[in-house]
Coordinates of C-alpha atoms in Angstrom, one line a residue:
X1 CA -72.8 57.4 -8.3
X2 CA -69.9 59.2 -7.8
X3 CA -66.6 57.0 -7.6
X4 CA -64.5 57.5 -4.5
X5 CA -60.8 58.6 -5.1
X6 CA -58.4 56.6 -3.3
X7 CA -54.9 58.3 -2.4
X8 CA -52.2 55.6 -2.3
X9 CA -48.7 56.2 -0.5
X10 CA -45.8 57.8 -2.0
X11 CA -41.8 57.4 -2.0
X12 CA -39.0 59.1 -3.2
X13 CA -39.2 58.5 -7.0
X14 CA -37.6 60.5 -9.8
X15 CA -39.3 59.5 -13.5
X16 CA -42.2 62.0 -14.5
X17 CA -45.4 60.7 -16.5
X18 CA -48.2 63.2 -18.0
X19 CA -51.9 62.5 -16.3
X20 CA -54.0 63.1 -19.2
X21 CA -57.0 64.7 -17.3
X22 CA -55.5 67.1 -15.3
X23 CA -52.2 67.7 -17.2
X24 CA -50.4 67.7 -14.6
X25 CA -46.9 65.8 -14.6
X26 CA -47.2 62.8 -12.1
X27 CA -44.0 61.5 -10.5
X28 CA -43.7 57.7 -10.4
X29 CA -44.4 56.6 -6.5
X30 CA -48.3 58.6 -7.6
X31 CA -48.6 55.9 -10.3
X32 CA -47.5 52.7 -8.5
X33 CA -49.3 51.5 -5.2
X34 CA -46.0 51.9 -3.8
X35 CA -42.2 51.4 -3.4
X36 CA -42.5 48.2 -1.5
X37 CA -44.7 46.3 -3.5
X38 CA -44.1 43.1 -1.3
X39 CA -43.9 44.7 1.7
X40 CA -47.2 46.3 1.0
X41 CA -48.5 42.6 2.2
X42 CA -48.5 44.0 5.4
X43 CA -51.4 47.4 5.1
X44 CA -53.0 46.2 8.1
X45 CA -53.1 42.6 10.2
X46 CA -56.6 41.6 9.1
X47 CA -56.4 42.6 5.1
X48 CA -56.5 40.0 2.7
X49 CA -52.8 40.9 2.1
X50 CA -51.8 41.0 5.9
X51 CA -51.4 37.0 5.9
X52 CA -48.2 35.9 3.8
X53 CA -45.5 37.5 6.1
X54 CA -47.2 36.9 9.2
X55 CA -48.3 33.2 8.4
X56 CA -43.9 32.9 7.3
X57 CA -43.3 34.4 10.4
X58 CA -45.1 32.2 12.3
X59 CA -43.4 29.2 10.6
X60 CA -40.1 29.9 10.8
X61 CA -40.6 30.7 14.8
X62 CA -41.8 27.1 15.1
X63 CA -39.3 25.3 13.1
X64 CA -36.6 27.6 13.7
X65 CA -35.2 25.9 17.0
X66 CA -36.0 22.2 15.5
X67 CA -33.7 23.2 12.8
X68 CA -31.1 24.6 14.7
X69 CA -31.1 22.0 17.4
X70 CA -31.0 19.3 14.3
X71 CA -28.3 20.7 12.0
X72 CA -26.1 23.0 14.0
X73 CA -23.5 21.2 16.2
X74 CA -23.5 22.1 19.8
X75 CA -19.9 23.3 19.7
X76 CA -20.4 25.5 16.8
X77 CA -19.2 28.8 17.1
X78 CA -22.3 30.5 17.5
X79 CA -21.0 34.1 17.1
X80 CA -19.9 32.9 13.3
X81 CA -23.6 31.6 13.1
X82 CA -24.4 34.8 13.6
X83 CA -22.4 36.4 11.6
X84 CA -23.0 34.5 8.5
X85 CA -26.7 34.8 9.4
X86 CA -26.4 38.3 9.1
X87 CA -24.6 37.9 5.8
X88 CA -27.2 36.1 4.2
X89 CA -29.5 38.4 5.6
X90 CA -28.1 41.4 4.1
X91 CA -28.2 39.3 0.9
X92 CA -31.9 38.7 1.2
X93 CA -32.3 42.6 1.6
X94 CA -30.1 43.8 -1.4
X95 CA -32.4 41.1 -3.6
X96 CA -35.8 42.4 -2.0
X97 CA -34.5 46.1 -2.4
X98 CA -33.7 46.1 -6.1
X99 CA -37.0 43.5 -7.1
X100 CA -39.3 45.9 -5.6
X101 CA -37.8 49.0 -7.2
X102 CA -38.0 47.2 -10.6
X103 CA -41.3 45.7 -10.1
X104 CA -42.2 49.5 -9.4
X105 CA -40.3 51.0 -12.0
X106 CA -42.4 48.2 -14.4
X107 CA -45.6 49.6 -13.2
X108 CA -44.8 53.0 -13.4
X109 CA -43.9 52.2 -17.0
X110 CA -46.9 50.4 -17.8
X111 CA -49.3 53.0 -16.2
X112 CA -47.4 55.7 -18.4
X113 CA -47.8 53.9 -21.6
X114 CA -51.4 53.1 -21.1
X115 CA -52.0 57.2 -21.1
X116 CA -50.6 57.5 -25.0
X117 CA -51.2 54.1 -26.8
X118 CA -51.7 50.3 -26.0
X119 CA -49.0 48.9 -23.9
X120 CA -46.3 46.8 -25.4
X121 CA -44.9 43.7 -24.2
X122 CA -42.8 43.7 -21.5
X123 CA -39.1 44.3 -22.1
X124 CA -36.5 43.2 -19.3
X125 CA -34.1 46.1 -20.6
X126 CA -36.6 48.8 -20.9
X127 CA -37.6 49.0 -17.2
X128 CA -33.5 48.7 -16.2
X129 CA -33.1 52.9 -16.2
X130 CA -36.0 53.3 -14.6
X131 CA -35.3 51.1 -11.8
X132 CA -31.8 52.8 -11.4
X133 CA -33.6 56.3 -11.2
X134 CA -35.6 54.9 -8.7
X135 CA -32.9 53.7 -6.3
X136 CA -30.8 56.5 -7.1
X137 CA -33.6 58.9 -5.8
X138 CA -34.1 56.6 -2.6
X139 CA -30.3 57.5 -2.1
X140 CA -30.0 61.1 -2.4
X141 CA -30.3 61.9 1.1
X142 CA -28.5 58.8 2.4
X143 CA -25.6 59.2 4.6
X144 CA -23.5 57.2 6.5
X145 CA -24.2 59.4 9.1
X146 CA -28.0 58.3 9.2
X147 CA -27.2 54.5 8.9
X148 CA -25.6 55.4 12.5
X149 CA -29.0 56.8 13.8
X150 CA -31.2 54.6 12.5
X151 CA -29.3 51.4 12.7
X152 CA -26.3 51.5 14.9
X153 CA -28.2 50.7 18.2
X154 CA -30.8 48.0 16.6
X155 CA -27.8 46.2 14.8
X156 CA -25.8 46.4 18.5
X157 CA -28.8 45.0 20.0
X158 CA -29.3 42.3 17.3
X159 CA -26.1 41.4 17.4
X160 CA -26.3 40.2 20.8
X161 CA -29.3 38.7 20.4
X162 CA -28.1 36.6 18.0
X163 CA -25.4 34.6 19.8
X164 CA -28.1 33.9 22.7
X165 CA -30.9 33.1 21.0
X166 CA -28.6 30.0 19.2
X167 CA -27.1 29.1 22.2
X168 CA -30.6 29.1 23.8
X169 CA -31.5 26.8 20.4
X170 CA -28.9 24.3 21.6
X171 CA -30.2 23.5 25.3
X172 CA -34.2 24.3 25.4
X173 CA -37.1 21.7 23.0
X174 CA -39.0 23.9 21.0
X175 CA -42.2 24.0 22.8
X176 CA -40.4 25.6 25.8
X177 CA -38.1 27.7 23.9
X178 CA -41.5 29.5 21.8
X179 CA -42.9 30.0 25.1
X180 CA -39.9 32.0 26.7
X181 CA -40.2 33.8 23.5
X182 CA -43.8 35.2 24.4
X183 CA -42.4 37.7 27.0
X184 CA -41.5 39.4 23.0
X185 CA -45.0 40.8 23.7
X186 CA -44.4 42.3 26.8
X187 CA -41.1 43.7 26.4
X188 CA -42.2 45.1 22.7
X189 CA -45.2 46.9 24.8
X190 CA -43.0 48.1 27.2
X191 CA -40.4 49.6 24.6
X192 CA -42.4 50.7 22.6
X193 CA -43.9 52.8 25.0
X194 CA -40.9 54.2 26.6
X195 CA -38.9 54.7 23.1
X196 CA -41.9 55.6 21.4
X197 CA -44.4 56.7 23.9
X198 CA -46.8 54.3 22.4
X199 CA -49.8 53.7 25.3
X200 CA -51.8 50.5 25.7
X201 CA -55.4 50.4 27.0
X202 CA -56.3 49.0 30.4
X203 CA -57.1 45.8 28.6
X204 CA -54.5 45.8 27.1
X205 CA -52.4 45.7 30.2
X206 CA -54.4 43.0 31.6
X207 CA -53.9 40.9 28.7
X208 CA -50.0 41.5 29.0
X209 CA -50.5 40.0 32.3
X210 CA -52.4 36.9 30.9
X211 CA -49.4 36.7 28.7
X212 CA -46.9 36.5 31.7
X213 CA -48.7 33.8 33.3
X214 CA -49.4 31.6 30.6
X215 CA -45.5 31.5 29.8
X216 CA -44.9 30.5 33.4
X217 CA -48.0 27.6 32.7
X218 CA -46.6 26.6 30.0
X219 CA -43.8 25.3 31.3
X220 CA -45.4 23.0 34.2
X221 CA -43.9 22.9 38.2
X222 CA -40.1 23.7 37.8
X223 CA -39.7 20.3 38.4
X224 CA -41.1 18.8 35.6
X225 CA -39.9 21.2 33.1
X226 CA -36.4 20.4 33.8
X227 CA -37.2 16.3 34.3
X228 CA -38.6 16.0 30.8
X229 CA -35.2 16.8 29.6
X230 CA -33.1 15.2 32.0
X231 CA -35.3 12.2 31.2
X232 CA -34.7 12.0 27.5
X233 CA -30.9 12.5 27.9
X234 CA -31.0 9.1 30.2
X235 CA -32.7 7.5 27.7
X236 CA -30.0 8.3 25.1
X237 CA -26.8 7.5 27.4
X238 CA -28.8 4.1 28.8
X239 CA -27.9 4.8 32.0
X240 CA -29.8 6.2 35.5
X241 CA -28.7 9.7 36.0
X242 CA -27.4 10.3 39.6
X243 CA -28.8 13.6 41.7
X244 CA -25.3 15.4 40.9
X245 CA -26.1 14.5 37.4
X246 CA -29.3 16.2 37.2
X247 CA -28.1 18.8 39.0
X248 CA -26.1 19.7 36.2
X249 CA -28.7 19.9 34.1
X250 CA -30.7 21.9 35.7
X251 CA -28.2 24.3 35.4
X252 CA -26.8 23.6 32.1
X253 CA -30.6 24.4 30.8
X254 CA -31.1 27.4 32.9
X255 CA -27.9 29.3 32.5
X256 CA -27.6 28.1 28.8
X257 CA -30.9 27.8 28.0
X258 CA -33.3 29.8 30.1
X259 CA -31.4 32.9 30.8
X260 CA -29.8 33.4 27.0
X261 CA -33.4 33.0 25.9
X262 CA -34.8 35.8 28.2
X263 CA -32.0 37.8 27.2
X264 CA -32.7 37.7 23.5
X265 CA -36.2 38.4 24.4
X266 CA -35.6 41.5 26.1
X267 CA -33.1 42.6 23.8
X268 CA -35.5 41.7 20.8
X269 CA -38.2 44.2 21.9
X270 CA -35.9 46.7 22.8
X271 CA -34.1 47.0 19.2
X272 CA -37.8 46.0 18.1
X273 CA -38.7 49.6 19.4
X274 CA -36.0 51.3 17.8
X275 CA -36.4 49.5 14.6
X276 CA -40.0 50.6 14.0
X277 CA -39.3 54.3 14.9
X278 CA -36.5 54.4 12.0
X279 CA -38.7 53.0 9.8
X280 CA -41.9 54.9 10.5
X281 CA -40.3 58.3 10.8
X282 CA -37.8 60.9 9.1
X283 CA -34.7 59.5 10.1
X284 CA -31.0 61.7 9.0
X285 CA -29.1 64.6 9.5
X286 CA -25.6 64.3 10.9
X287 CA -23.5 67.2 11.8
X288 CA -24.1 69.8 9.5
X289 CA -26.9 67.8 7.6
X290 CA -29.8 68.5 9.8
X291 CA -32.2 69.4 6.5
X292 CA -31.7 65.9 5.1
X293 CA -33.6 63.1 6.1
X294 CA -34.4 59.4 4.3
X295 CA -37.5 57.4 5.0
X296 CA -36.1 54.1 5.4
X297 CA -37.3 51.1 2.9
X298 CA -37.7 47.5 5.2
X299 CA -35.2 46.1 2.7
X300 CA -33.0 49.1 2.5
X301 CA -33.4 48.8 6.7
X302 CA -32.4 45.4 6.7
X303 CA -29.1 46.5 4.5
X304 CA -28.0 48.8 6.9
X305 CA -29.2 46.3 10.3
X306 CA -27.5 43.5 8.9
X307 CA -23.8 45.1 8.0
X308 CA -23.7 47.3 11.6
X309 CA -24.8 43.8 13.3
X310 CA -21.7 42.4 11.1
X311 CA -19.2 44.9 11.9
X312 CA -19.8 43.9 15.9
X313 CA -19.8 40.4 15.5
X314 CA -16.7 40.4 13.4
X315 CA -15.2 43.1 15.9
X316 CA -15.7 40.4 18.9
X317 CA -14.6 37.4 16.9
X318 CA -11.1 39.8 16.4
X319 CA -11.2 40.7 20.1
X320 CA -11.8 37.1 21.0
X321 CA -9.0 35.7 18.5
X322 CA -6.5 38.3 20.3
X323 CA -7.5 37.2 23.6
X324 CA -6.6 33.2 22.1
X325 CA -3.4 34.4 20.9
X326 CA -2.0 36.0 23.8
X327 CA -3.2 33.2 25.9
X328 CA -1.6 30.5 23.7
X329 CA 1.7 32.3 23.4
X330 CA 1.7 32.3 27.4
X331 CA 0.8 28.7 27.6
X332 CA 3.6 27.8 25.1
X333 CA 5.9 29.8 27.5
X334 CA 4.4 28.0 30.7
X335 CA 5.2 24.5 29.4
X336 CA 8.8 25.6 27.6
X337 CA 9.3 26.4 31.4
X338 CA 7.9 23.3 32.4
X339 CA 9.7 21.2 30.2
X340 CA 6.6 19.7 28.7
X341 CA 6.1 18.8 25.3
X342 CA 4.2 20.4 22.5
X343 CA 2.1 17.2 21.9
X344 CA 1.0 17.5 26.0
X345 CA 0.8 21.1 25.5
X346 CA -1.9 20.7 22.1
X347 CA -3.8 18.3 24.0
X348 CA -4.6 20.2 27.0
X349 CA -5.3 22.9 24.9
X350 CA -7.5 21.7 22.7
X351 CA -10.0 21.6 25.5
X352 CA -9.8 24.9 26.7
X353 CA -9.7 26.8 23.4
X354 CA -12.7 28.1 21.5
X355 CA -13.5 26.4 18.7
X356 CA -12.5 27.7 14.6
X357 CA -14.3 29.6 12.6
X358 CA -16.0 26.8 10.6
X359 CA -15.4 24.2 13.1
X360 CA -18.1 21.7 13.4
X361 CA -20.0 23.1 10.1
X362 CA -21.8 21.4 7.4
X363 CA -23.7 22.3 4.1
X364 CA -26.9 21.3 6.5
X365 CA -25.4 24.0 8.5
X366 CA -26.9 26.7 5.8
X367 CA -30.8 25.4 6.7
X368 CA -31.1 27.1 9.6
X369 CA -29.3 30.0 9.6
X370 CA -31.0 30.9 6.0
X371 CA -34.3 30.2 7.6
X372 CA -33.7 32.5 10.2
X373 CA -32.2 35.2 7.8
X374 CA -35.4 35.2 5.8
X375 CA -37.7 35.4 9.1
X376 CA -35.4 38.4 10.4
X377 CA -36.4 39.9 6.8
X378 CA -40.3 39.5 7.6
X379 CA -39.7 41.0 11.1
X380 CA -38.2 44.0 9.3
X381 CA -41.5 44.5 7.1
X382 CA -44.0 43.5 10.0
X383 CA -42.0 46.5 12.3
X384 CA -42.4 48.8 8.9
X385 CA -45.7 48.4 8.2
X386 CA -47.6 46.8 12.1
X387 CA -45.3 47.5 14.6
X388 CA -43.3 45.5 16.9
X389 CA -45.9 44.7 19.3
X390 CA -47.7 43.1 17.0
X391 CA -45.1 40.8 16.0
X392 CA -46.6 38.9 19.1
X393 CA -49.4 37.4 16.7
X394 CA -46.7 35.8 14.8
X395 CA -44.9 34.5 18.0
X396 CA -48.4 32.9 19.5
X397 CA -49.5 31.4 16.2
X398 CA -45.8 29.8 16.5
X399 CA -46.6 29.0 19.6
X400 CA -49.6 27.0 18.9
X401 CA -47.6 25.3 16.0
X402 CA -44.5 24.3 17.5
X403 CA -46.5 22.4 20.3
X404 CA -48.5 20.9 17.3
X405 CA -45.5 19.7 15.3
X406 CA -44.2 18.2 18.8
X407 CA -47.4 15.9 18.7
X408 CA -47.1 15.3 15.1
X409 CA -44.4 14.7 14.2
X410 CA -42.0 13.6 17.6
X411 CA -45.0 12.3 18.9
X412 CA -44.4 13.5 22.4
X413 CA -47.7 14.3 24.5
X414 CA -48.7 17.6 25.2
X415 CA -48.1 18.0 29.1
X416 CA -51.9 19.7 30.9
X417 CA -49.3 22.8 31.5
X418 CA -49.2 23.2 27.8
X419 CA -52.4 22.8 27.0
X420 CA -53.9 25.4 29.3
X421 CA -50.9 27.6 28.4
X422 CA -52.0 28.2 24.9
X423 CA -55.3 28.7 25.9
X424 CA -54.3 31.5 27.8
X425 CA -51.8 32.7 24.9
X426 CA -54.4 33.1 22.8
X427 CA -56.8 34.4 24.8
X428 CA -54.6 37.2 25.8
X429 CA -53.9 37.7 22.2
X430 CA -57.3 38.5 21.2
X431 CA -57.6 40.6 24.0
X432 CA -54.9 42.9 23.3
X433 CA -55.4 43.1 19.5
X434 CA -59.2 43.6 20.0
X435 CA -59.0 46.1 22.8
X436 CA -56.3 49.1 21.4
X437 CA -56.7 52.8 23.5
X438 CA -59.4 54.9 22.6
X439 CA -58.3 58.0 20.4
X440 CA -59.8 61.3 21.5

């Protein structure tokens, strides 16, 4: 029998290695499997090697908002969450960029040596020049200029998205928070279509619709949704909440909770969308550079995400501290005028300024944001190498999870509204996984 040849994906490599058959000289990405060796989890959603990142995914969306809710004060400055999120982040990226290139540089060495004599034992040092090549080549068409186009809406947009999704962490349970979070799907499809003219079958559709409803069942009546909070907050204060009182928190959860979370949704598939064409495509050329372009790595991605998003969070925080400073210099003023004293005058403001940088944080603090910095990673690879629509299998399996752990471990009961909910979740999962548009 005649063995198949299989062609494996290429990258931007610069080391050259003699194939002994043919004679030809081989470049580096031809002898390793490729330049993202642990992104290369990710081939396709039902390989053996589709499950690690999706199956992390999926954890840190059910855990994510227990964490947050648990160690992350609710008057934490949740734009310096987000901003040391994206910190850690870019951390995570650097790490995963250089590991992969040296764990590719390794094989290319090992494949090389094999063609001339046995191969030695595995040096640390040896495969350091290599790796350096190989990033060095990965770079030659990099400009600032390209960061700008590939990244500089999606890190706007994540930006954004940050600061509601952990002020949606502070006022929504987890259950109800991954369930807001399904409308991910629909507003990836939607994106993803207009940004990328992606189609969707008929069925498809349908089960986009399936996915709409079941978020709405999920939650139960109106009613109860907001009375299962309301109800665990008397329980805490010991005392019977008056109508003005739950009044309040029906608002408190739907302008803090429910509308931040929505937000973040929308905003998520949108910079989803524009994620997954920068990393999937030829993305470069500023002015006068229209010849060079750089396929994008997932960690080199996340780099360039992560510092933009940065930039515009530490860019409001400045705004923001201006904005404190003129106003306290005019309240100082005000009560100079007013004869009133600095001690009346700190005490008044205290409640009406925003809170300090680190005010309110902890070591415990790190948890969260660290677990959400590493799932941000995942979402990177998942848009690389699936697409952001099918980040949505991720999202239900955390779903399904979240509403376990609830049972588990808190050992509240899962409401009928919840129940049927994930049935429909995952039945308009499979449908729109199973059911993709024909190709002519």
């Amino acid at each position: 029998m005649r063995r198949r040849r299989t062609s494996t994906p290429t990258i931007t490599a610069g080391v050259d290695a003699v194939d002994a058959p043919s004679g030809r000289r081989k470049r580096i990405d031809e002898l390793s499997p490729s330049c993202d060796v642990v992104a290369s989890l990710l081939p396709n959603l039902l390989g053996s090697r589709a499950l690690p990142c999706p199956s992390r995914a999926t954890f840190n969306y059910a855990i994510m908002p227990r964490l947050s809710k648990k160690y992350i004060h609710p008057q934490t400055n949740k734009q310096s969450v987000a901003l040391v999120e994206e910190i850690v982040k870019m951390g995570l990226g650097v790490g995963g960029w250089i590991v992969t290139a040296y764990c590719n540089a390794a094989a290319a060495s090992s494949n090389k040596s094999l063609l001339v004599a046995p191969p030695p034992l595995p040096s640390f040092s040896s495969n350091i020049e290599p790796t350096l090549t190989l990033l060095s080549r990965q770079l030659q068409n990099y400009s600032f200029q390209s960061t700008l186009l590939a990244a500089g809406i999606p890190s706007a947009l994540y930006a954004l998205q940050g600061t509601l999704t952990y002020t949606s962490y502070q006022n929504l349970d987890a259950v109800t928070y991954n369930g807001l979070t399904q409308l991910k799907v629909l507003s990836s499809a939607l994106c993803c279509y207009l940004v990328l003219g992606q189609r969707q079958s008929l069925v498809q559709v349908l089960s986009l619709g399936i996915l709409m409803i079941s978020t709405m069942v999920f939650q139960g009546s109106w009613k109860d949704w907001f009375g299962r909070e309301t109800k665990s907050i008397d329980m805490v204060s010991g005392s019977v909440a008056t109508k003005s009182d739950r009044a309040y928190d029906y608002n408190r959860r739907l302008i803090l909770g429910v509308l931040p979370c929505i937000g973040a949704t929308l905003l998520s598939g949108l910079a989803g969308a524009f994620s997954q064409r920068s990393l999937q495509t030829q993305v470069g050329g500023g002015i006068g550079d229209s010849g060079k372009t750089m396929h994008r790595d997932a960690y080199f991605y996340t780099i360039e995400i992560s510092f933009l998003s940065a930039v515009c969070l530490a860019f409001s925080m400045g705004i923001e501290y201006v904005k404190n400073c003129i106003s306290t210099r005019r309240r100082r003023t005000t009560s100079a005028n007013n004869d009133k004293s600095p001690t009346d005058y700190d005490q008044s403001a205290s409640t009406t300024t925003t809170t300090h940088f680190f005010q309110h944080w902890t070591y415990a603090t790190l948890l969260p944001i660290s677990a959400k910095a590493s799932a941000g990673l995942l979402t990177a690879l998942v848009h690389r190498h699936l697409g952001s629509v099918i980040k949505g299998f991720a999202l239900v399996l955390g779903l399904v999870f979240s509403a376990l752990l609830q049972f588990a471990i808190e050992g509240d009961d899962l409401t009928g509204g919840q129940v049927v909910g994930t049935v429909l979740v995952l039945l308009g999962s499979w449908l729109h996984f199973t059911n993709g548009p024909k190709r002519h």
